[in-house]
XYZ file of C-alpha atoms in Angstrom:
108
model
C 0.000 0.000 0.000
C 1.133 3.302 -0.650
C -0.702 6.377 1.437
C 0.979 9.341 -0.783
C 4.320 10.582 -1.896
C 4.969 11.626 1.470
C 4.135 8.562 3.088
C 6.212 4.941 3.666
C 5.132 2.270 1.471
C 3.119 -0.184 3.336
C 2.621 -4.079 1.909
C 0.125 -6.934 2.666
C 1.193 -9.090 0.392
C -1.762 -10.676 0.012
C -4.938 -12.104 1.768
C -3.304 -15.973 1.678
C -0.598 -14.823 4.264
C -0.099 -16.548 7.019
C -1.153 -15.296 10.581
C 2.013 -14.813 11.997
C 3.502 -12.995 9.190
C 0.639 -10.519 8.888
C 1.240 -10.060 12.426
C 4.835 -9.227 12.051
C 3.973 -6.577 9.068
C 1.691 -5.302 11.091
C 3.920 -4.810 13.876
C 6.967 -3.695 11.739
C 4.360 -0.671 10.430
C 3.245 0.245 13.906
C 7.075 0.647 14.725
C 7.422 3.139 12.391
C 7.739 6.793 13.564
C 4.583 8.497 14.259
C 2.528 5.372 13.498
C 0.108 4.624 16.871
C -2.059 2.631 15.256
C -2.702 -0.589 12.373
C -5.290 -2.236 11.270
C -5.590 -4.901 8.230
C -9.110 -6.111 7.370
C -10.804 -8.295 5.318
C -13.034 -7.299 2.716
C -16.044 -8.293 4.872
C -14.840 -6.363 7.381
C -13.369 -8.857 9.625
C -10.499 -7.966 11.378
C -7.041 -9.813 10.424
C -4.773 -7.777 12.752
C -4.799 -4.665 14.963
C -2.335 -3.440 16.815
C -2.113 0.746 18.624
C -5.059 2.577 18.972
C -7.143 1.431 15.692
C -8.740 -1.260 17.706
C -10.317 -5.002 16.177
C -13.826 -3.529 17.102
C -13.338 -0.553 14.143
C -12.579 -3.537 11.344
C -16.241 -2.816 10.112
C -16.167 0.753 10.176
C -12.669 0.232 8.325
C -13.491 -2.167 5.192
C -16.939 -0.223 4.737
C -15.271 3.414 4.490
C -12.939 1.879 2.240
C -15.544 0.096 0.051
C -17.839 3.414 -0.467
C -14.915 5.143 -1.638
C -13.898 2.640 -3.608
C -17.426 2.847 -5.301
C -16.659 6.628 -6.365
C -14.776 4.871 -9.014
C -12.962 8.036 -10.319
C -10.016 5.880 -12.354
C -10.193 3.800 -15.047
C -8.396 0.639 -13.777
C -9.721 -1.676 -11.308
C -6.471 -1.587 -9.198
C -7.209 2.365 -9.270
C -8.450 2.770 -5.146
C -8.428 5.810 -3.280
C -7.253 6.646 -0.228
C -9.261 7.539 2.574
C -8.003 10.285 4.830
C -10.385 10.932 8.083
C -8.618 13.719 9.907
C -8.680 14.912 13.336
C -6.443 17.520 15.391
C -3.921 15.170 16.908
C -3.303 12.912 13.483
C -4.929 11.302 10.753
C -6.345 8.012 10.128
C -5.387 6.753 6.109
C -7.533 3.484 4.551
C -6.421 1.660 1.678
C -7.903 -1.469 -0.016
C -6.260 -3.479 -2.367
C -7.777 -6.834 -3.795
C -8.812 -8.275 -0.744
C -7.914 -6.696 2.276
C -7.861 -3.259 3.490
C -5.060 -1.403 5.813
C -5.824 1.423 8.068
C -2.594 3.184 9.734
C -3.395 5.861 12.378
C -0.467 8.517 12.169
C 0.260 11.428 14.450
């Protein structure tokens, strides 16, 4: 996932990975500067990993902000998905989907 050309690249490789692998991405991108908070998703909305302050309990609230915007469809190309930016004063909250899971990183 990339969140902007400011931003780290962040992968899931894909939805097949193993638990403890997504776990250790997960926790490699929460140990990044400024990052308090991860969250990978299914498409359902299930929650595959959470570590910080994005919690399991916001999965739903995750995969379904992601799947509106992805409805906006403003690209041509399927693999053409926004990124959702829900900003507050102390930080910002970015969403990205890919193919089948989504990735929420809470940065401050």
């Amino acid at each position: 996932f990339t969140f902007g050309a400011n931003s780290p690249n962040y992968c899931i490789v894909n939805s097949s990975i193993m638990e403890g692998q997504l776990e250790s991405q997960v926790t490699e991108i929460s140990q990044t500067p400024g990052i308090v908070g991860v969250i990978c998703t299914d498409k359902q909305g299930l929650s595959l990993a959470a570590q910080g302050t994005l919690k399991s309990s916001a999965a739903g609230i995750v995969a379904g902000l992601a799947s509106q915007a992805n409805s906006l469809k403003m690209g041509t190309g399927d693999d053409d998905k926004p990124t959702v930016v829900v900003e507050f004063d102390t930080g910002n909250i970015m969403i990205k989907s890919q193919e089948r899971s989504t990735l929420a990183v809470h940065k401050v």
